[in-house]
Coordinates of N, CA, C and O in Angstrom, one line a residue:
X1 N -83.0 -16.6 -65.8 CA -83.2 -15.2 -66.0 C -82.2 -14.6 -66.8 O -81.4 -15.0 -67.3
X2 N -83.1 -13.6 -67.6 CA -82.4 -13.0 -68.7 C -81.9 -11.5 -68.3 O -82.1 -10.9 -67.6
X3 N -80.6 -11.3 -69.0 CA -79.9 -10.1 -68.7 C -79.8 -9.2 -70.1 O -79.5 -9.7 -71.2
X4 N -79.8 -7.9 -69.7 CA -79.4 -7.0 -70.8 C -78.6 -5.9 -70.2 O -78.6 -5.3 -69.0
X5 N -77.2 -5.9 -70.7 CA -76.3 -5.0 -69.9 C -75.8 -4.0 -70.9 O -75.8 -4.4 -72.0
X6 N -75.8 -2.9 -70.5 CA -75.6 -1.5 -71.1 C -74.5 -0.7 -70.4 O -74.7 -0.5 -69.5
X7 N -73.5 0.0 -71.1 CA -72.5 0.9 -70.5 C -72.8 2.1 -71.2 O -72.7 2.2 -72.3
X8 N -73.5 3.1 -70.3 CA -73.8 4.4 -71.1 C -72.7 5.6 -70.8 O -72.3 5.7 -69.4
X9 N -72.3 6.2 -71.5 CA -71.3 7.4 -71.5 C -71.8 8.5 -70.6 O -73.2 8.4 -70.2
X10 N -70.8 9.3 -70.6 CA -71.3 10.6 -69.7 C -72.4 11.5 -70.5 O -73.0 12.1 -69.8
X11 N -72.6 11.1 -71.6 CA -73.5 12.1 -72.4 C -75.0 11.1 -72.8 O -75.8 11.3 -73.4
X12 N -75.1 10.0 -71.8 CA -76.1 9.1 -72.0 C -76.1 8.3 -73.4 O -77.2 7.9 -73.7
X13 N -75.1 8.1 -73.9 CA -74.9 7.4 -75.4 C -74.5 6.3 -75.0 O -73.6 5.9 -74.1
X14 N -74.9 5.2 -75.6 CA -74.6 3.5 -75.4 C -73.1 3.4 -76.0 O -72.7 4.0 -77.1
X15 N -72.4 2.9 -75.0 CA -71.0 2.6 -75.3 C -70.8 1.2 -75.6 O -69.8 0.6 -76.6
X16 N -71.5 0.3 -74.9 CA -71.7 -1.2 -74.9 C -72.8 -1.7 -74.6 O -73.5 -1.4 -73.8
X17 N -73.4 -2.7 -75.4 CA -74.5 -3.4 -75.1 C -74.2 -5.0 -75.2 O -73.6 -5.5 -76.2
X18 N -75.0 -5.8 -74.5 CA -74.7 -7.1 -74.4 C -76.1 -7.8 -73.8 O -76.4 -7.5 -72.8
X19 N -76.5 -8.8 -74.3 CA -77.7 -9.5 -73.9 C -77.4 -11.0 -73.7 O -76.8 -11.6 -74.6
X20 N -77.7 -11.6 -72.4 CA -77.3 -12.9 -72.2 C -78.3 -13.5 -71.3 O -79.1 -12.8 -70.8
X21 N -78.4 -14.9 -70.9 CA -79.1 -15.5 -69.8 C -78.4 -15.9 -69.0 O -77.0 -16.0 -69.1
X22 N -78.8 -16.5 -67.9 CA -78.2 -17.1 -66.8 C -77.5 -18.5 -67.1 O -78.0 -19.2 -68.0
X23 N -76.1 -18.7 -66.7 CA -75.4 -19.8 -67.0 C -75.3 -20.5 -65.8 O -74.8 -21.7 -65.6
X24 N -75.5 -20.0 -64.5 CA -75.5 -21.0 -63.3 C -76.6 -22.0 -63.0 O -77.8 -21.8 -63.7
X25 N -76.5 -22.9 -62.3 CA -77.6 -24.0 -62.0 C -78.0 -24.5 -63.4 O -79.4 -24.3 -63.6
X26 N -77.5 -24.9 -64.4 CA -77.9 -25.4 -65.6 C -78.4 -24.6 -66.7 O -79.2 -25.1 -67.4
X27 N -78.3 -23.3 -66.2 CA -78.7 -22.5 -67.5 C -77.9 -22.6 -68.8 O -76.7 -22.8 -68.7
X28 N -78.4 -22.1 -70.1 CA -77.7 -22.2 -71.2 C -77.1 -20.8 -71.9 O -76.4 -20.8 -72.7
X29 N -77.3 -20.1 -70.8 CA -76.7 -18.8 -71.4 C -77.4 -18.0 -72.4 O -76.9 -16.6 -72.7
X30 N -78.5 -18.2 -72.8 CA -79.6 -17.5 -73.8 C -80.1 -16.9 -73.2 O -80.9 -17.3 -72.3
X31 N -80.5 -15.5 -73.6 CA -81.5 -14.5 -73.1 C -82.9 -15.2 -73.3 O -83.1 -15.6 -74.4
X32 N -83.7 -15.2 -72.6 CA -85.0 -15.4 -72.8 C -86.3 -14.5 -72.5 O -87.1 -14.6 -72.1
X33 N -85.8 -13.2 -73.1 CA -86.7 -12.0 -73.1 C -87.9 -12.4 -74.0 O -87.7 -12.9 -75.0
X34 N -89.0 -11.9 -73.7 CA -90.1 -12.1 -74.7 C -89.8 -11.5 -76.0 O -89.6 -10.1 -76.0
X35 N -90.2 -12.0 -76.9 CA -89.9 -11.5 -78.3 C -90.8 -10.2 -78.6 O -89.9 -9.1 -79.2
X36 N -91.9 -9.9 -78.3 CA -92.6 -8.8 -78.3 C -92.2 -7.8 -77.3 O -92.2 -6.6 -77.6
X37 N -91.3 -7.9 -76.5 CA -91.0 -7.0 -75.5 C -89.3 -6.8 -75.8 O -88.8 -5.7 -74.8
X38 N -88.7 -7.4 -76.5 CA -87.2 -7.4 -76.4 C -86.7 -6.0 -76.9 O -85.8 -5.5 -76.5
X39 N -87.4 -5.5 -77.7 CA -87.1 -4.1 -78.4 C -87.3 -3.0 -77.2 O -86.8 -2.0 -77.1
X40 N -87.8 -3.4 -76.2 CA -88.2 -2.6 -75.1 C -86.8 -2.3 -73.9 O -86.9 -1.4 -73.2
X41 N -86.0 -3.3 -74.1 CA -84.9 -3.3 -73.0 C -84.4 -2.1 -73.2 O -83.7 -1.3 -72.1
X42 N -83.7 -1.5 -74.1 CA -83.1 -0.1 -74.3 C -83.7 0.9 -73.6 O -83.4 2.0 -72.9
X43 N -85.1 1.2 -73.9 CA -85.9 2.0 -73.7 C -86.1 1.9 -72.0 O -85.9 2.9 -71.2
X44 N -86.3 0.7 -71.6 CA -86.2 0.5 -69.9 C -85.1 1.0 -69.1 O -85.1 1.6 -68.2
X45 N -83.8 0.6 -70.0 CA -82.5 1.0 -69.2 C -82.4 2.6 -69.4 O -82.0 3.0 -68.2
X46 N -82.7 3.2 -70.6 CA -82.8 4.8 -70.6 C -83.7 5.4 -69.8 O -83.4 6.3 -69.2
X47 N -84.8 4.7 -69.5 CA -85.8 5.5 -68.9 C -85.5 5.5 -67.3 O -86.0 6.3 -66.6
X48 N -84.5 4.8 -66.9 CA -84.3 4.6 -65.4 C -83.0 5.7 -65.2 O -82.5 5.7 -64.0
X49 N -82.5 6.2 -66.1 CA -81.3 7.2 -65.9 C -81.9 8.4 -64.9 O -80.8 8.8 -64.2
X50 N -83.1 9.0 -64.8 CA -83.3 9.7 -64.2 C -83.4 9.4 -62.7 O -82.8 10.2 -61.8
X51 N -83.9 8.2 -62.4 CA -83.7 7.8 -61.0 C -82.3 7.6 -60.7 O -81.8 7.8 -59.7
X52 N -81.3 7.1 -61.5 CA -79.8 7.0 -61.4 C -79.1 8.3 -60.9 O -78.6 8.6 -60.0
X53 N -79.7 9.4 -61.6 CA -79.3 10.9 -61.5 C -79.5 11.2 -59.8 O -78.9 11.9 -59.4
X54 N -80.8 11.0 -59.6 CA -81.2 11.5 -58.3 C -80.6 10.4 -57.2 O -79.9 11.1 -56.1
X55 N -80.2 9.2 -57.4 CA -79.6 8.3 -56.5 C -78.1 8.5 -56.2 O -77.7 8.6 -55.2
X56 N -77.4 8.9 -57.4 CA -76.0 8.8 -57.4 C -75.3 9.8 -56.5 O -74.3 9.9 -55.8
X57 N -76.4 11.2 -56.2 CA -75.8 12.2 -55.4 C -76.1 12.0 -54.0 O -75.5 12.9 -53.1
X58 N -76.8 10.8 -53.5 CA -77.2 10.6 -52.3 C -76.3 9.6 -51.6 O -76.4 9.6 -50.3
X59 N -75.8 9.1 -52.4 CA -74.8 7.9 -52.1 C -73.2 8.3 -52.3 O -72.9 8.7 -53.4
X60 N -72.2 7.7 -51.6 CA -71.0 7.9 -51.9 C -70.4 6.5 -52.6 O -69.3 6.3 -53.1
X61 N -71.4 5.5 -53.0 CA -71.2 4.2 -53.3 C -71.3 4.1 -54.9 O -71.8 5.0 -55.6
X62 N -70.4 3.2 -55.3 CA -70.4 3.1 -56.9 C -71.5 2.0 -57.2 O -72.2 2.2 -58.4
X63 N -71.8 1.1 -56.6 CA -72.9 0.2 -56.5 C -74.0 0.5 -56.0 O -74.3 0.7 -54.8
X64 N -75.2 1.2 -56.8 CA -76.3 1.6 -56.4 C -77.5 0.8 -56.1 O -78.5 0.9 -55.8
X65 N -77.4 -0.5 -56.4 CA -78.1 -1.8 -56.2 C -79.4 -1.9 -57.4 O -79.0 -1.3 -58.3
X66 N -80.3 -2.3 -56.9 CA -81.6 -2.2 -57.7 C -82.2 -0.9 -57.6 O -82.7 -0.5 -56.5
X67 N -82.1 0.0 -58.5 CA -82.7 1.4 -58.6 C -84.2 1.3 -59.5 O -84.8 2.4 -58.9
X68 N -84.6 0.4 -60.1 CA -85.7 0.7 -60.9 C -86.6 -0.8 -60.9 O -85.7 -2.0 -61.2
X69 N -87.8 -0.5 -61.2 CA -88.5 -1.6 -61.6 C -89.6 -1.5 -62.6 O -90.5 -0.5 -62.6
X70 N -89.4 -2.4 -63.6 CA -90.5 -2.1 -64.8 C -91.3 -3.4 -64.9 O -90.8 -4.1 -65.6
X71 N -92.4 -3.4 -64.6 CA -93.3 -4.8 -64.6 C -92.4 -5.8 -63.9 O -92.0 -5.6 -62.8
X72 N -92.2 -6.7 -64.5 CA -91.3 -8.1 -64.1 C -89.6 -7.7 -64.2 O -89.1 -8.8 -64.1
X73 N -89.3 -6.7 -64.7 CA -87.6 -6.3 -64.9 C -87.2 -5.6 -64.1 O -87.9 -4.5 -63.5
X74 N -86.0 -5.8 -63.6 CA -85.2 -5.0 -62.6 C -84.2 -4.3 -63.2 O -83.4 -5.0 -64.0
X75 N -83.8 -3.2 -62.7 CA -82.6 -2.5 -63.4 C -81.5 -2.3 -62.0 O -82.1 -1.8 -61.1
X76 N -80.5 -2.7 -62.2 CA -79.4 -2.4 -61.4 C -78.3 -1.6 -61.9 O -78.3 -1.6 -63.0
X77 N -77.4 -0.8 -61.1 CA -76.7 0.2 -61.7 C -75.3 0.3 -60.9 O -75.3 0.0 -59.5
X78 N -74.3 0.6 -61.6 CA -73.0 0.9 -61.1 C -72.4 2.0 -61.8 O -72.5 2.2 -63.0
X79 N -71.9 2.9 -61.1 CA -71.6 4.4 -61.4 C -70.0 4.4 -61.3 O -69.3 4.0 -60.0
X80 N -69.1 4.5 -62.4 CA -68.0 4.7 -62.3 C -67.5 6.0 -61.8 O -68.4 7.0 -61.9
X81 N -66.2 6.5 -61.7 CA -65.8 7.6 -61.0 C -65.9 8.8 -62.1 O -66.0 9.8 -62.1
X82 N -65.8 8.3 -63.4 CA -65.8 9.3 -64.6 C -67.6 9.4 -65.1 O -67.7 10.1 -66.2
X83 N -68.3 9.1 -64.1 CA -69.6 9.2 -64.5 C -70.3 8.3 -65.7 O -71.3 8.9 -66.3
X84 N -69.7 7.2 -65.7 CA -70.1 6.4 -67.0 C -70.8 5.2 -66.2 O -70.6 4.8 -65.1
X85 N -72.1 4.8 -66.8 CA -73.2 4.0 -66.1 C -73.1 2.9 -66.7 O -73.1 2.5 -67.8
X86 N -73.0 1.5 -65.7 CA -73.5 0.3 -66.1 C -74.7 -0.1 -65.7 O -74.9 0.0 -64.3
X87 N -75.4 -0.3 -66.6 CA -76.8 -0.8 -66.3 C -77.4 -2.3 -66.4 O -77.0 -2.6 -67.6
X88 N -77.8 -2.9 -65.7 CA -77.9 -4.4 -65.9 C -79.5 -4.5 -65.8 O -80.1 -4.5 -64.7
X89 N -80.3 -4.8 -66.8 CA -81.7 -5.2 -66.8 C -81.8 -6.8 -66.7 O -81.2 -7.6 -67.3
X90 N -82.4 -7.1 -65.5 CA -82.5 -8.5 -65.2 C -84.1 -8.9 -65.1 O -84.6 -8.3 -64.6
X91 N -84.5 -9.8 -65.9 CA -86.0 -10.4 -65.9 C -85.8 -11.9 -65.3 O -85.2 -12.6 -66.0
X92 N -86.5 -12.0 -64.4 CA -86.5 -13.3 -63.7 C -87.2 -14.2 -64.7 O -88.1 -14.0 -65.5
X93 N -86.7 -15.4 -64.7 CA -87.3 -16.6 -65.7 C -88.7 -17.1 -65.0 O -88.8 -16.9 -63.7
X94 N -89.3 -17.6 -65.9 CA -90.7 -18.2 -65.4 C -90.5 -19.6 -64.4 O -89.5 -20.2 -64.9
X95 N -91.3 -19.8 -63.5 CA -91.1 -20.9 -62.9 C -91.0 -22.2 -63.7 O -92.0 -22.3 -64.6
X96 N -90.1 -22.9 -63.5 CA -90.3 -24.4 -64.3 C -91.4 -25.2 -63.7 O -91.4 -25.5 -62.6
X97 N -92.0 -25.7 -64.8 CA -93.1 -26.6 -64.4 C -92.5 -28.2 -64.5 O -93.3 -28.9 -63.8
X98 N -91.4 -28.4 -64.9 CA -90.9 -29.7 -64.8 C -90.2 -30.2 -63.5 O -90.4 -31.1 -62.9
X99 N -89.6 -29.2 -63.0 CA -88.9 -29.5 -61.5 C -88.9 -27.9 -60.8 O -88.2 -27.3 -60.3
X100 N -90.2 -27.8 -60.1 CA -90.6 -26.7 -59.6 C -89.6 -26.6 -58.2 O -89.3 -25.4 -57.7
X101 N -89.2 -27.4 -57.6 CA -88.0 -27.1 -56.5 C -86.9 -26.7 -56.7 O -86.1 -26.1 -56.3
X102 N -86.6 -27.1 -57.9 CA -85.2 -26.4 -58.3 C -85.3 -25.0 -58.6 O -84.4 -24.2 -58.4
X103 N -86.4 -24.7 -59.3 CA -86.6 -23.5 -59.7 C -86.7 -22.3 -58.6 O -86.3 -21.2 -58.5
X104 N -87.4 -22.9 -57.4 CA -87.6 -22.0 -56.3 C -86.3 -21.8 -55.4 O -86.1 -21.0 -54.6
X105 N -85.4 -22.8 -55.7 CA -84.1 -22.3 -55.0 C -82.7 -21.7 -55.7 O -81.8 -21.2 -55.3
X106 N -83.2 -21.5 -56.9 CA -82.2 -20.7 -57.8 C -82.0 -19.3 -57.8 O -83.1 -18.8 -57.1
X107 N -81.3 -18.7 -57.8 CA -81.1 -17.5 -57.8 C -82.0 -16.6 -59.0 O -82.5 -15.6 -58.5
X108 N -82.3 -17.2 -60.0 CA -83.1 -16.8 -60.7 C -84.8 -16.7 -60.6 O -85.5 -15.8 -61.1
X109 N -84.8 -17.3 -59.5 CA -86.5 -17.6 -59.2 C -86.5 -16.4 -58.2 O -87.9 -16.1 -58.2
X110 N -85.7 -15.6 -57.6 CA -85.8 -14.6 -56.6 C -84.9 -13.5 -57.2 O -83.7 -13.3 -56.3
X111 N -85.3 -12.4 -57.8 CA -84.4 -11.5 -57.9 C -84.2 -10.5 -57.1 O -83.2 -9.6 -57.0
X112 N -85.0 -10.8 -56.1 CA -84.8 -9.6 -54.8 C -84.0 -10.1 -53.5 O -83.7 -9.5 -52.4
X113 N -83.7 -11.4 -53.8 CA -82.6 -11.8 -52.8 C -81.3 -11.4 -52.5 O -80.8 -10.7 -53.5
X114 N -81.0 -11.6 -51.4 CA -79.4 -11.0 -51.1 C -78.4 -11.6 -52.1 O -77.4 -11.0 -52.4
X115 N -78.7 -13.0 -52.3 CA -77.7 -13.6 -53.0 C -77.5 -13.3 -54.4 O -76.8 -13.1 -55.4
X116 N -78.7 -12.8 -55.3 CA -78.7 -12.3 -56.5 C -78.1 -10.8 -56.5 O -77.4 -10.4 -57.3
X117 N -78.3 -10.1 -55.3 CA -77.4 -8.6 -55.1 C -76.2 -8.9 -55.3 O -75.4 -8.1 -55.8
X118 N -75.6 -9.9 -54.4 CA -74.1 -10.0 -54.3 C -73.7 -10.7 -55.5 O -72.7 -10.2 -56.0
X119 N -74.3 -11.3 -56.4 CA -74.1 -12.0 -57.8 C -73.8 -11.0 -58.7 O -73.0 -10.8 -59.7
X120 N -74.8 -10.0 -58.7 CA -74.8 -8.6 -59.5 C -73.5 -7.9 -59.3 O -72.9 -7.1 -60.1
X121 N -73.4 -7.8 -57.8 CA -72.3 -6.6 -57.4 C -70.8 -7.3 -57.8 O -70.2 -6.7 -58.5
X122 N -70.9 -8.6 -57.9 CA -69.7 -9.3 -58.2 C -69.2 -9.2 -60.0 O -68.5 -8.9 -60.3
X123 N -70.7 -9.3 -60.3 CA -70.5 -9.2 -61.9 C -70.1 -7.9 -62.4 O -69.0 -7.6 -63.0
X124 N -70.7 -6.6 -61.7 CA -70.1 -5.6 -62.0 C -69.0 -5.0 -61.5 O -68.1 -4.2 -62.1
X125 N -68.2 -5.6 -60.5 CA -66.9 -5.3 -59.9 C -65.9 -5.9 -61.1 O -64.8 -5.3 -61.3
X126 N -66.3 -7.0 -61.6 CA -65.3 -7.8 -62.5 C -65.3 -6.8 -63.7 O -64.3 -6.6 -64.5
X127 N -66.6 -6.5 -64.4 CA -66.6 -5.6 -65.5 C -66.1 -4.3 -65.2 O -65.3 -4.0 -66.5
X128 N -66.2 -3.8 -63.9 CA -65.6 -2.4 -63.9 C -63.9 -2.5 -63.9 O -63.3 -1.8 -64.7
X129 N -63.5 -3.7 -63.4 CA -62.1 -3.8 -63.5 C -61.6 -4.0 -65.1 O -60.5 -3.3 -65.2
X130 N -62.4 -4.8 -65.7 CA -62.0 -4.7 -67.2 C -62.3 -3.3 -67.9 O -61.3 -3.1 -68.8
X131 N -63.2 -2.5 -67.4 CA -63.6 -1.3 -68.0 C -62.2 -0.6 -67.9 O -62.0 0.3 -68.8
X132 N -61.6 -0.4 -66.7 CA -60.5 0.4 -66.4 C -59.3 0.0 -67.4 O -58.7 0.9 -67.8
X133 N -59.1 -1.2 -67.4 CA -57.9 -1.8 -68.2 C -58.2 -1.6 -69.8 O -57.3 -0.8 -70.5
X134 N -59.8 -1.4 -70.3 CA -60.0 -0.9 -71.4 C -59.7 0.6 -72.0 O -59.2 0.9 -73.0
X135 N -60.2 1.4 -70.8 CA -60.3 2.7 -71.3 C -58.7 3.3 -70.9 O -58.5 4.7 -71.2
X136 N -58.0 2.6 -70.2 CA -56.6 3.2 -70.1 C -55.7 2.8 -71.7 O -54.6 3.5 -71.5
X137 N -56.2 2.5 -72.4 CA -55.5 2.4 -73.9 C -55.6 3.7 -74.2 O -56.3 4.6 -74.4
X138 N -54.2 4.0 -74.9 CA -54.0 5.3 -75.5 C -54.8 5.5 -76.6 O -55.1 6.7 -77.2
X139 N -55.6 4.4 -77.3 CA -56.5 4.6 -78.5 C -58.0 4.7 -78.4 O -58.8 5.1 -79.1
X140 N -58.2 4.8 -76.9 CA -59.8 5.0 -76.4 C -59.9 6.4 -76.0 O -59.2 7.3 -75.6
X141 N -61.0 7.1 -76.5 CA -61.3 8.1 -76.3 C -62.6 8.5 -75.6 O -63.6 7.4 -75.6
X142 N -62.9 9.4 -74.6 CA -64.0 9.3 -73.9 C -65.3 9.5 -74.5 O -65.2 10.2 -75.8
X143 N -66.3 8.5 -74.1 CA -67.5 8.3 -74.8 C -67.5 7.9 -76.1 O -68.3 7.9 -77.1
X144 N -66.4 6.9 -76.4 CA -66.4 6.1 -77.6 C -66.7 4.7 -77.5 O -66.5 4.1 -76.2
X145 N -67.7 4.4 -78.1 CA -68.1 2.9 -78.4 C -66.7 2.2 -78.2 O -66.2 2.1 -78.8
X146 N -67.2 0.9 -77.5 CA -66.2 -0.1 -77.1 C -66.6 -1.4 -78.0 O -67.5 -1.8 -78.0
X147 N -65.5 -1.7 -79.0 CA -65.6 -2.6 -80.0 C -64.8 -3.8 -79.8 O -64.7 -4.7 -80.6
X148 N -63.9 -3.9 -78.7 CA -63.0 -4.4 -78.5 C -63.4 -5.9 -78.3 O -64.4 -6.2 -77.3
X149 N -63.0 -6.9 -78.9 CA -63.5 -8.3 -78.8 C -63.0 -9.0 -77.3 O -63.7 -9.8 -77.0
X150 N -61.9 -8.6 -76.9 CA -61.6 -9.0 -75.7 C -62.2 -8.5 -74.5 O -62.7 -9.3 -73.9
X151 N -62.7 -7.1 -74.7 CA -63.6 -6.7 -73.6 C -65.0 -7.5 -73.7 O -65.6 -7.8 -72.7
X152 N -65.6 -7.6 -74.8 CA -66.8 -8.4 -74.9 C -66.6 -9.9 -74.6 O -67.4 -10.2 -73.8
X153 N -65.4 -10.5 -74.4 CA -65.2 -11.9 -74.3 C -65.1 -11.9 -72.6 O -65.7 -12.8 -71.9
X154 N -64.7 -10.8 -72.2 CA -64.4 -10.6 -70.5 C -65.7 -10.6 -70.1 O -66.1 -10.8 -68.7
X155 N -66.7 -9.8 -70.6 CA -68.0 -9.8 -70.1 C -68.8 -10.6 -70.2 O -69.4 -11.0 -69.2
X156 N -68.6 -11.6 -71.3 CA -69.5 -12.8 -71.3 C -68.8 -13.7 -70.2 O -69.6 -14.6 -69.6
X157 N -67.6 -13.5 -69.9 CA -66.9 -14.5 -68.9 C -67.3 -14.3 -67.5 O -67.6 -15.1 -66.8
X158 N -67.6 -12.8 -67.2 CA -68.0 -12.7 -66.0 C -69.6 -12.8 -66.0 O -70.1 -13.1 -64.8
X159 N -70.4 -12.7 -66.8 CA -71.8 -13.1 -66.8 C -72.0 -14.4 -66.7 O -72.6 -14.9 -65.8
X160 N -71.2 -15.5 -67.2 CA -71.0 -16.8 -66.9 C -70.6 -17.4 -65.6 O -71.0 -18.0 -64.9
X161 N -69.7 -16.5 -65.0 CA -69.1 -16.6 -63.8 C -70.2 -16.4 -62.6 O -70.3 -17.0 -61.6
X162 N -70.7 -15.3 -62.9 CA -71.5 -14.8 -61.4 C -72.8 -14.7 -61.7 O -73.7 -14.8 -60.5
X163 N -73.4 -14.9 -62.9 CA -75.0 -14.9 -63.2 C -75.2 -16.0 -63.9 O -76.5 -16.4 -64.2

């Protein structure tokens, strides 16, 4: 499965972006978005913001689960108390022709499964904990882009750990 993770500020401005692939069950961690569709990732994520705003007021939860679908791509969302949005675009990998039994049991084969939802929620929870630590810095200002290599490495580690 390929992932595009974006953190959007209170003014819907991008604060952080990261693209990666699945690392579980033999994945190499490289995103496999189609080259002609790669430039659409930002558009898909930003187009789901209208749905986020509708859903966020109807629930008291931070994790909004899978909120949008664009062709074969899914968007999951986490909203912080400060109205910063974590959006994860996930695109299922194509079924493996070399070993179809392995592909059918993997999380990447079924993006709508409860196991996938739990993995994404765990990823968001860990990133949120690191986000709180990052924004507590006296040098951070609201809606400022996050350029910290430590934060990036922790997002990478969370992606490898859960997705």
